[in-house]
CSV table of C-alpha atoms and ligand atoms in Angstrom, one decimal:
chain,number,residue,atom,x,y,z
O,337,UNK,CA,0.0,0.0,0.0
O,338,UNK,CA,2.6,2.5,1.2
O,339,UNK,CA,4.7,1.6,-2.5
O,340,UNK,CA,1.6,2.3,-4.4
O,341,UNK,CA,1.1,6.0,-2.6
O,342,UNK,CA,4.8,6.5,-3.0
O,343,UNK,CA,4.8,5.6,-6.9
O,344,UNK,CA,1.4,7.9,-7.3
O,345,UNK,CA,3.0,10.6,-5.6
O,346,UNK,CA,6.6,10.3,-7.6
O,347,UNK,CA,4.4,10.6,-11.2
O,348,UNK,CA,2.3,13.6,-10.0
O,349,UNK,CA,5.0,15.3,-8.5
O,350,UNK,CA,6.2,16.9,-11.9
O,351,UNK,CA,2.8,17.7,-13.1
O,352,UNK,CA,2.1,19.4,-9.7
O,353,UNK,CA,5.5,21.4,-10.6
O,354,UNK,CA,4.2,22.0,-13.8
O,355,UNK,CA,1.2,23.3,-12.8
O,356,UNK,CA,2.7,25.9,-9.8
O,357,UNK,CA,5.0,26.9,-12.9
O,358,UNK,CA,2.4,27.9,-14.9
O,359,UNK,CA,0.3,29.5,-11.9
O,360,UNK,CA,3.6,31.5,-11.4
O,361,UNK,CA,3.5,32.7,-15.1
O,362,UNK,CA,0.2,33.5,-15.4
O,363,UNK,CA,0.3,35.7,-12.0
O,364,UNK,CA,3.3,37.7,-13.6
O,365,UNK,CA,1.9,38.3,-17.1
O,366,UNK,CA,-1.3,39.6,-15.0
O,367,UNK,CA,1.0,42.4,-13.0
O,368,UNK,CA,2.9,43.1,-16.0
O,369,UNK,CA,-0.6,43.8,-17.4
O,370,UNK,CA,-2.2,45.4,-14.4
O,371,UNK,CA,1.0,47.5,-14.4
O,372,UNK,CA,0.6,48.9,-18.0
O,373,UNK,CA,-2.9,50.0,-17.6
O,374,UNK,CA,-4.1,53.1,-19.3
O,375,UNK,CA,-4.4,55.7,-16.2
O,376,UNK,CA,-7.6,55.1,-13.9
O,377,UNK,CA,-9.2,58.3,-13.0
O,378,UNK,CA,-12.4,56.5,-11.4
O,379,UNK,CA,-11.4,56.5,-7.7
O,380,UNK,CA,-10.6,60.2,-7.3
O,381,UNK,CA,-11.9,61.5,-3.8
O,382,UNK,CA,-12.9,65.0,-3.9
O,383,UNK,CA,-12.1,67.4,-2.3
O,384,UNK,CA,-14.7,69.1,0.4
O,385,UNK,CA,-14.4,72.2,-2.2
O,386,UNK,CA,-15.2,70.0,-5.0
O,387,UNK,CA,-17.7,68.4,-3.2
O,388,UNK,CA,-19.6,71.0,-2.7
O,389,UNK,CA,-19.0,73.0,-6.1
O,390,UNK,CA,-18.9,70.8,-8.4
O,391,UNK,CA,-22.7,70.0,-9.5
O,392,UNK,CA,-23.1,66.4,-8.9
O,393,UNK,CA,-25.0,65.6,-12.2
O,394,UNK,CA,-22.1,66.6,-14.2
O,395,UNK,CA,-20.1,63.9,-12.5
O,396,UNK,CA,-20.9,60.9,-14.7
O,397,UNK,CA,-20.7,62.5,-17.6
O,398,UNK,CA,-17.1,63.9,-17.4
O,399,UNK,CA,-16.0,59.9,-15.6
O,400,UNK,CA,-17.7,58.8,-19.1
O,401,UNK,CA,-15.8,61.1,-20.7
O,402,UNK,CA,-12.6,61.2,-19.0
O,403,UNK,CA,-12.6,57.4,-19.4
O,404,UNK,CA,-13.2,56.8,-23.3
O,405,UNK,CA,-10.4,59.8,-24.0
O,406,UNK,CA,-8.0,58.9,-21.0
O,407,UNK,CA,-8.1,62.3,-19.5
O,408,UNK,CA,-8.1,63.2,-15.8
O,409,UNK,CA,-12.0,64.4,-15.7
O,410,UNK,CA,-11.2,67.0,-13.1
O,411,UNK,CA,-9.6,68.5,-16.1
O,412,UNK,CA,-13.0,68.0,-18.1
O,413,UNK,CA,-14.9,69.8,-15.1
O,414,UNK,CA,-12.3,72.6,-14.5
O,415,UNK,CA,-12.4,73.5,-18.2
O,416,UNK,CA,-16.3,73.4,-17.5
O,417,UNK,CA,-16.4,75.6,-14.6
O,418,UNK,CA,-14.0,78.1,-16.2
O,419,UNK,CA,-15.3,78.2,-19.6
O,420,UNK,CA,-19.2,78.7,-18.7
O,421,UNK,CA,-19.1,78.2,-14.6
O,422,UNK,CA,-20.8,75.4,-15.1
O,423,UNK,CA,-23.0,76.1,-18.0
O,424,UNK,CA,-24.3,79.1,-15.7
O,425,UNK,CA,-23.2,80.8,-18.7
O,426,UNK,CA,-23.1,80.0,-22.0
O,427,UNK,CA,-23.7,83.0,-23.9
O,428,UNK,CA,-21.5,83.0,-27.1
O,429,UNK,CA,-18.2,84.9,-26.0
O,430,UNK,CA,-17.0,87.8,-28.0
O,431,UNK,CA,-14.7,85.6,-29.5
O,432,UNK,CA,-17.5,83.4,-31.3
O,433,UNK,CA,-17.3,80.3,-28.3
O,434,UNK,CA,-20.3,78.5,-28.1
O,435,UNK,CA,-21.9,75.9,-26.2
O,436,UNK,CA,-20.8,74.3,-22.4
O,437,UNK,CA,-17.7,74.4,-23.0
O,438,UNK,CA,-17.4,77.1,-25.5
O,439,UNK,CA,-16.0,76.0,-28.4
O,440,UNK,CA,-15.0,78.3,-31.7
O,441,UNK,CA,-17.2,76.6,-34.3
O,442,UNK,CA,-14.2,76.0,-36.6
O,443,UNK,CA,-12.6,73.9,-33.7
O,444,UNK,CA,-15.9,71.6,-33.5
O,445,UNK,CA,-16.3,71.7,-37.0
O,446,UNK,CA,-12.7,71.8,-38.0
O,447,UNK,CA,-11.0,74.7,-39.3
O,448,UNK,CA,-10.3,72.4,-42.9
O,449,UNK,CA,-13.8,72.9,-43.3
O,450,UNK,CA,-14.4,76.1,-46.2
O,451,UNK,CA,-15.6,79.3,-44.2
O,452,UNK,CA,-15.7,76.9,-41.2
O,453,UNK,CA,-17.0,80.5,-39.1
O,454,UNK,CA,-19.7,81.1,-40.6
O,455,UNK,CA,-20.9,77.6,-41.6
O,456,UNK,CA,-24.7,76.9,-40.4
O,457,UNK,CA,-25.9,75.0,-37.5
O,458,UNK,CA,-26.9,72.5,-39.9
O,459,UNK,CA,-23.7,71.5,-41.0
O,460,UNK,CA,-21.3,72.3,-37.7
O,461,UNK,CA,-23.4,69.7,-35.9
O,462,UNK,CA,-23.4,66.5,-38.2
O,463,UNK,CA,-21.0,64.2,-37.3
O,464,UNK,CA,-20.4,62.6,-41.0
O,465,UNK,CA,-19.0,66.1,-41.7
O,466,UNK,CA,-17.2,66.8,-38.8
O,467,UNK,CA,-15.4,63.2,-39.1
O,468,UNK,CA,-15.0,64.2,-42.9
O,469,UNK,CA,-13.0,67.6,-42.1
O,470,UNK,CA,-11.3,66.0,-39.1
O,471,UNK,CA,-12.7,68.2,-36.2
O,472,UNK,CA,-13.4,67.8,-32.7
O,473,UNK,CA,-17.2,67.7,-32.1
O,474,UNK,CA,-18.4,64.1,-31.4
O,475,UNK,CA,-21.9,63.0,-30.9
O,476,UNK,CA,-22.0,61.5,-27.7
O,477,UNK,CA,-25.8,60.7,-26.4
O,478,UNK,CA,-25.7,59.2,-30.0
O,479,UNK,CA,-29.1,61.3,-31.5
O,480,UNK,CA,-27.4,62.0,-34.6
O,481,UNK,CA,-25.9,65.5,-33.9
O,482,UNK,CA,-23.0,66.8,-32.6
O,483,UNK,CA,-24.3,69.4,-30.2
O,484,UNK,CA,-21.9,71.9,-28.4
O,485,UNK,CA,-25.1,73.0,-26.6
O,486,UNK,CA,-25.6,69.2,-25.5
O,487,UNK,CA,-23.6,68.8,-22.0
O,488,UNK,CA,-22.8,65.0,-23.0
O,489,UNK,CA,-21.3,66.3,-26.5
O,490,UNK,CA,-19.7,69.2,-25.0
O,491,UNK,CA,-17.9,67.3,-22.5
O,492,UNK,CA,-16.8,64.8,-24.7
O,493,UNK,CA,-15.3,66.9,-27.7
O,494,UNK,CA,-13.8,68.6,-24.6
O,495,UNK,CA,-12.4,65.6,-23.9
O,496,UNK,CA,-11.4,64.5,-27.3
O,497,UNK,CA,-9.7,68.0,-28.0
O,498,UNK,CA,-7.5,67.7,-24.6
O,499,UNK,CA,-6.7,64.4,-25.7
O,500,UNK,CA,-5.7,65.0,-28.9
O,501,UNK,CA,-3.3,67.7,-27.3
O,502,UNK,CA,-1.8,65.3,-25.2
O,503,UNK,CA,-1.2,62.9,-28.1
O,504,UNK,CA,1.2,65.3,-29.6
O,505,UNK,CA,2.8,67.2,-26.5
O,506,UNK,CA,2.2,64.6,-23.4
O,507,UNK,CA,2.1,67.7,-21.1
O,508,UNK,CA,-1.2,68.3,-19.7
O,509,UNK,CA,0.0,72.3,-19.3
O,510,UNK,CA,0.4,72.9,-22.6
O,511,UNK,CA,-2.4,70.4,-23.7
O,512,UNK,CA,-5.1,72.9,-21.7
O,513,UNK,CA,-3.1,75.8,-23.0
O,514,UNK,CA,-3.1,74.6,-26.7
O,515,UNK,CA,-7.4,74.9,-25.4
O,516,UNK,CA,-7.1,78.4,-25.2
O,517,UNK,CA,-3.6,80.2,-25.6
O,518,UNK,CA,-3.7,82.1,-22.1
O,519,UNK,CA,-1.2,81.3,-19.3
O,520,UNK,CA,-3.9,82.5,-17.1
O,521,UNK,CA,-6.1,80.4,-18.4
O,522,UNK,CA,-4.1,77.2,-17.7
O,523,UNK,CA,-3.4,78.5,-14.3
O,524,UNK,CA,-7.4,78.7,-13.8
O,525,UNK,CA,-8.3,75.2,-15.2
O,526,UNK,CA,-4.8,73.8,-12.9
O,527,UNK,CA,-6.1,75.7,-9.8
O,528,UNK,CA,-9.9,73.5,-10.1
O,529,UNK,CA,-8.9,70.7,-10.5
O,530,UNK,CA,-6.3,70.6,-7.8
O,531,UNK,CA,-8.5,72.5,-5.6
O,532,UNK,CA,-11.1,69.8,-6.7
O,533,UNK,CA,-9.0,67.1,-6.1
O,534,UNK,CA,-8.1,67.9,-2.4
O,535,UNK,CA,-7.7,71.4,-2.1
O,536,UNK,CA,-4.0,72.0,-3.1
O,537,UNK,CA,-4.7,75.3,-4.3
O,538,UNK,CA,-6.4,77.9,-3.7
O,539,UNK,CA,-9.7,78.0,-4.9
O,540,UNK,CA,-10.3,81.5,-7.3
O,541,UNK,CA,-7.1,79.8,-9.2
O,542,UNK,CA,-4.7,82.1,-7.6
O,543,UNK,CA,-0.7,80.8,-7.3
O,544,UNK,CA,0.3,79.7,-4.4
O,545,UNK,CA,3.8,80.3,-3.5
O,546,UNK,CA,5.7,76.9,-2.5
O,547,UNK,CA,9.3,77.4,-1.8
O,548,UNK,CA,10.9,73.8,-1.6
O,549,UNK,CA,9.3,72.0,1.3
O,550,UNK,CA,7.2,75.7,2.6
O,551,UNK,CA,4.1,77.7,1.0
O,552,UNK,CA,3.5,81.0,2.2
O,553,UNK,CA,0.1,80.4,4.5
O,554,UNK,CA,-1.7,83.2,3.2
O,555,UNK,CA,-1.7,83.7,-0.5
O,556,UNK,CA,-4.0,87.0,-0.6
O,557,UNK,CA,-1.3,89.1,2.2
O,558,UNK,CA,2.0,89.2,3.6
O,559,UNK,CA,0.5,92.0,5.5
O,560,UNK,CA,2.6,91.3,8.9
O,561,UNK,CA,0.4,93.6,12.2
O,562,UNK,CA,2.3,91.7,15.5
O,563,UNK,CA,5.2,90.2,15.7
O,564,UNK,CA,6.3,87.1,18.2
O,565,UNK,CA,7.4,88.0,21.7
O,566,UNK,CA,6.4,90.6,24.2
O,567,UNK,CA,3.1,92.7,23.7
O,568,UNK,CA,1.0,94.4,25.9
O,569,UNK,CA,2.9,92.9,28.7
O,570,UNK,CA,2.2,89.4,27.9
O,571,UNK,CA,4.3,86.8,25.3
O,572,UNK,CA,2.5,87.0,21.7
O,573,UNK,CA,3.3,83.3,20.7
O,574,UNK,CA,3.1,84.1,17.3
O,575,UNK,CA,3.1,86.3,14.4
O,576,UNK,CA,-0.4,87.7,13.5
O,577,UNK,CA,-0.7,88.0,9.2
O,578,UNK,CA,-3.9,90.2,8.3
O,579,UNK,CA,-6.7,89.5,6.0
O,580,UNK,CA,-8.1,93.4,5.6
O,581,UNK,CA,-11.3,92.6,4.0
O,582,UNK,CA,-10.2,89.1,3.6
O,583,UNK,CA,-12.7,87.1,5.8
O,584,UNK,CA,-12.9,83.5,4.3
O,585,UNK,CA,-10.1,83.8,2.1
O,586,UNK,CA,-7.7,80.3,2.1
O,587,UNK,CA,-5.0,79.0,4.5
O,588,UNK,CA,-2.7,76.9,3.4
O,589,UNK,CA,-0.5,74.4,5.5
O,590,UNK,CA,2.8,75.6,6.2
O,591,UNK,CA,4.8,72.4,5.3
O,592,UNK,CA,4.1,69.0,5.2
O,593,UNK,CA,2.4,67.5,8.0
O,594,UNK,CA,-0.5,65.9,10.0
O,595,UNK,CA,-3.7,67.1,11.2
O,596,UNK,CA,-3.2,66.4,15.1
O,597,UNK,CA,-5.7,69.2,16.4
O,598,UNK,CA,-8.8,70.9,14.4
O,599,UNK,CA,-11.6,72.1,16.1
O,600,UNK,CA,-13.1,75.0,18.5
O,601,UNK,CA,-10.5,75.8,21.2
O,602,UNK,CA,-11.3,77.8,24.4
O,603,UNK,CA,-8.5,79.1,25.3
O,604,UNK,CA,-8.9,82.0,23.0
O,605,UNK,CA,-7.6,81.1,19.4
O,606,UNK,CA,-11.3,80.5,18.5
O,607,UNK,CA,-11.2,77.5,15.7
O,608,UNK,CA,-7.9,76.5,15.9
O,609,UNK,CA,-5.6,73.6,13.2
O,610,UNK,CA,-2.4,72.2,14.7
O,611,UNK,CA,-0.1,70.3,12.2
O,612,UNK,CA,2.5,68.2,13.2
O,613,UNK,CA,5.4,68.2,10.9
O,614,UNK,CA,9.1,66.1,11.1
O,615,UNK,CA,11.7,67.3,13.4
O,616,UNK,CA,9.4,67.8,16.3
O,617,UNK,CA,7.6,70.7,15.1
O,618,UNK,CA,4.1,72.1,15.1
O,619,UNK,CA,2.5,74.7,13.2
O,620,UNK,CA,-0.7,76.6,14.8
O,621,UNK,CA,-3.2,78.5,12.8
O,622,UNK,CA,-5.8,80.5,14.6
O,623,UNK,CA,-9.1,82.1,14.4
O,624,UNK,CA,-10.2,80.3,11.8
O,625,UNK,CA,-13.3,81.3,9.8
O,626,UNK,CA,-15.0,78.0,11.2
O,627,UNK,CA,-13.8,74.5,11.6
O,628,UNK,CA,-11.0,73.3,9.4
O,629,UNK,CA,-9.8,70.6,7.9
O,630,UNK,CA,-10.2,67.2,9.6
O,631,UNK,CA,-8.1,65.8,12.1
O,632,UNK,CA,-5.7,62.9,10.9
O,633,UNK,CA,-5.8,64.2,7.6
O,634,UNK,CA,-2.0,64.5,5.7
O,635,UNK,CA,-1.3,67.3,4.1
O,636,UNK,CA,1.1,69.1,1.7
O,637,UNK,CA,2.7,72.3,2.5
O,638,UNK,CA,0.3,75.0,0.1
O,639,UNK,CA,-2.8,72.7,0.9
O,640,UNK,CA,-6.0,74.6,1.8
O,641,UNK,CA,-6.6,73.7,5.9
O,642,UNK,CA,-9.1,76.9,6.9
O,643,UNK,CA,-10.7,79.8,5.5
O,644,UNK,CA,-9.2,83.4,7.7
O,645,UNK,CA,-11.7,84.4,10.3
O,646,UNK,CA,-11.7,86.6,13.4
O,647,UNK,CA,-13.3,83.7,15.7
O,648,UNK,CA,-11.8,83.3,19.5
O,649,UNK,CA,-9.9,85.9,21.2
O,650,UNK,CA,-9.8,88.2,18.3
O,651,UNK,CA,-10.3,91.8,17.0
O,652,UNK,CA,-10.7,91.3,13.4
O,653,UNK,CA,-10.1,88.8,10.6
O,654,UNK,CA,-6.4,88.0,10.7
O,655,UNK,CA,-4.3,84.6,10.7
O,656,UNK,CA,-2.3,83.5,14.1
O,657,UNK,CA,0.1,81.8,13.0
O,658,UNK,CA,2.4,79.8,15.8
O,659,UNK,CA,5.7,77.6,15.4
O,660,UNK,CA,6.7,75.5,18.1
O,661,UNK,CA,9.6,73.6,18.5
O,662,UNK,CA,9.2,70.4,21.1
O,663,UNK,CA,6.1,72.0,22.1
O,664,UNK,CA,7.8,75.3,22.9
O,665,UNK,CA,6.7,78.3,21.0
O,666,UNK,CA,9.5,80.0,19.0
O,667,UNK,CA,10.0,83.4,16.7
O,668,UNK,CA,8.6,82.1,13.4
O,669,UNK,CA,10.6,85.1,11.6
O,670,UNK,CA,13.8,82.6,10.7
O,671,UNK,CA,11.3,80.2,9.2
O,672,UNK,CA,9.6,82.7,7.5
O,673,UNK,CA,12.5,84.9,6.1
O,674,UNK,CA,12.3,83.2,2.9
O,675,UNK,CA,8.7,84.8,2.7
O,676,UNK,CA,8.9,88.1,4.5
O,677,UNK,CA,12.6,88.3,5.4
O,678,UNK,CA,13.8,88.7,9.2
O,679,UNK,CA,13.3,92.2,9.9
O,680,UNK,CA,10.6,92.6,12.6
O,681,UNK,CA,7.9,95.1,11.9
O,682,UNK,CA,8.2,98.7,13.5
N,1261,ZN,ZN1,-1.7,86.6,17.3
C-alpha cells in the first residue's frame, strides 16, 4: 500500500510542478498587465471644495468622458467651470465660443472645413461632416448631432480636444493651453482641479507660492500687524498676518504634516488647526473662519486647511500663525524669512 502512494505521488510530482509553474507565469503576465494600464481616474476623492462646487450631475458624464479619452476628468470639469461656470453661462463669447464648454465653431467643426465660421448650425453639428473635415465635435448621447449646446457632447469633444493635445505634446500644461492660448487660463483650469481634487490650491485659481518643502500660508497678504514675543505685557506666541477685508479667504499648510488638532479651542484662538510636521515641530493657525480641515488628515505644504476668520480671542479677521519647536513656542521670523525676510515690523 505505502509503494503504491509512493509511486502515485513520484508521477504527479512533476505535473504538480508543472502546474505551480504555470500558476507563477500566469500571475506575472497579470502584473505586467495590471501594471501597463491606461491611467484610472475613477477612484478620485474630492475634495470638500469639489464636493460642494462641483454640481453632482455633471459627475458621470465627465468619468464617461474622462474614461473613453484617457483624460483626468477633473480637467473635463475645471475647463467646464471656467469656460461657462458650469453652463451658468453659455452666452457665445466675444470671440464666437459657443456651447458648455465654448467651443469656436471652426474647432468643432474643423478649421479644414471652407468658411468653417460662418458655416450653419446645420452643418457644424453633423457628425459625417465633422469626421470628414477631421474636427473635434463628437456625438455622444448618440441622437445623430454633434451638439456643443448638449452637455454629454460638449464634454466629450472637450475631452477629445484635450486628448488629442496630449497625443502630440504629453504635457497636460500645454495640452489645456493649446485649449485656449492664455497662461492665465491654464493656471485657472490647474487651480480647479487641484482644488477639486483635495484642495492644493487655492480656490479663485490664484498661485500659491511653494518654496521647496514651505508655501506661504496666506496667499491674498504678507500684510505682517504683531510680531512674536512681548506685547501688551504678555508673550505673543506668534506672528499675527492680516486679512483686511479678507474674511474667508484660504490658509494653506505651512509644510508638510498631520492634522493632530482641528476644532473650537477655548482658550482663545477660537477655531484652531495644529499640524505636526518632522523634526518635532508644530504649526498653529488661529481664528479660523470656522472648523477646518479634519483631524488625521496628511497634508502638503500649500494645501488649503481653513478659510481666515476673526473667531476666539480676536479683534478682526487675521491669521495667528504659531511655530513651536518640542512644544515650545519660538519666533517664526527665521522660518519665515524666505517669505517676509527677518526684519521685525516697527
Ligand atoms: Zn496673534
Amino acid at each position: 500500500m505505502k509503494k503504491t502512494l509512493l509511486i502515485i505521488s513520484l508521477l504527479l510530482s512533476p505535473f504538480i510542478l508543472m502546474l505551480v509553474s504555470i500558476a507563477v507565469i500566469i500571475g506575472i503576465t497579470l502584473l505586467i498587465l495590471m501594471s501597463e494600464e491606461k491611467p484610472n481616474y475613477e477612484n478620485i476623492t474630492l475634495s470638500e471644495f469639489g464636493e460642494n462646487e462641483i454640481p453632482s450631475e455633471f459627475i458621470p458624464i465627465y468619468q464617461e468622458a474622462g474614461e473613453k479619452y484617457a483624460v483626468n476628468w477633473l480637467i473635463l470639469a475645471a475647463i467646464h467651470r471656467v469656460e461657462t461656470n458650469f453652463s451658468t453661462n453659455v452666452n457665445t463669447s466675444s470671440a464666437g465660443a459657443i456651447g458648455h464648454t465654448q467651443f469656436l465653431v471652426c474647432t468643432w467643426l474643423s478649421w479644414n472645413y471652407p468658411s468653417c465660421s460662418t458655416a450653419s448650425r446645420a452643418i457644424y453639428t453633423n457628425p459625417e461632416i465633422i469626421s470628414k473635415y477631421g474636427g473635434y465635435g463628437v456625438d455622444a448621447n448618440g441622437d445623430g448631432i454633434a451638439d456643443p449646446y448638449n452637455i454629454e457632447d460638449a464634454i466629450h469633444s472637450t475631452a477629445n480636444l484635450i486628448s488629442h493635445n496630449l497625443s502630440m505634446i504629453n504635457d497636460i500644461r500645454q495640452a489645456i493651453f493649446a485649449y485656449n492660448h492664455a497662461e492665465w487660463y491654464v493656471n485657472e483650469v490647474l487651480g480647479f482641479a487641484e482644488a477639486f481634487s483635495g484642495g492644493y490650491i487655492p480656490v479663485d485659481g490664484r498661485i500659491i507660492e511653494i518654496d521647496g518643502e514651505t508655501a506661504w500660508m496666506v496667499p491674498h497678504t504678507k500684510n505682517i500687524t504683531s510680531e512674536y514675543g512681548e506685547r501688551w505685557g504678555t508673550q505673543h506666541k506668534g506672528i499675527d498676518i492680516a486679512g483686511g477685508g479678507d474674511l474667508g479667504k484660504p490658509i494653506l499648510a505651512f509644510m508638510a504634516g498631520e492634522v493632530i488638532y482641528s476644532q473650537w479651542n477655548t482658550g482663545g484662538y477660537g477655531y484652531l488647526v495644529i499640524i505636526e510636521h518632522e523634526n518635532n515641530l508644530k504649526t498653529y493657525y488661529a481664528h479660523l473662519q470656522k472648523q477646518g480641515i479634519k483631524k488625521g488628515t496628511k497634508v502638503k505644504a500649500g494645501q488649503v486647511i481653513g478659510y481666515m476668520g476673526s473667531t476666539g480671542n480676536s479683534t478682526g479677521p487675521h491669521l495667528h500663525f504659531e511655530i513651536r519647536k518640542a512644544d515650545t513656542p519660538v519666533n517664526p521670523r527665521p522660518y519665515l524669512a524666505h517669505w517676509i525676510g527677518t526684519e521685525p515690523i516697527k
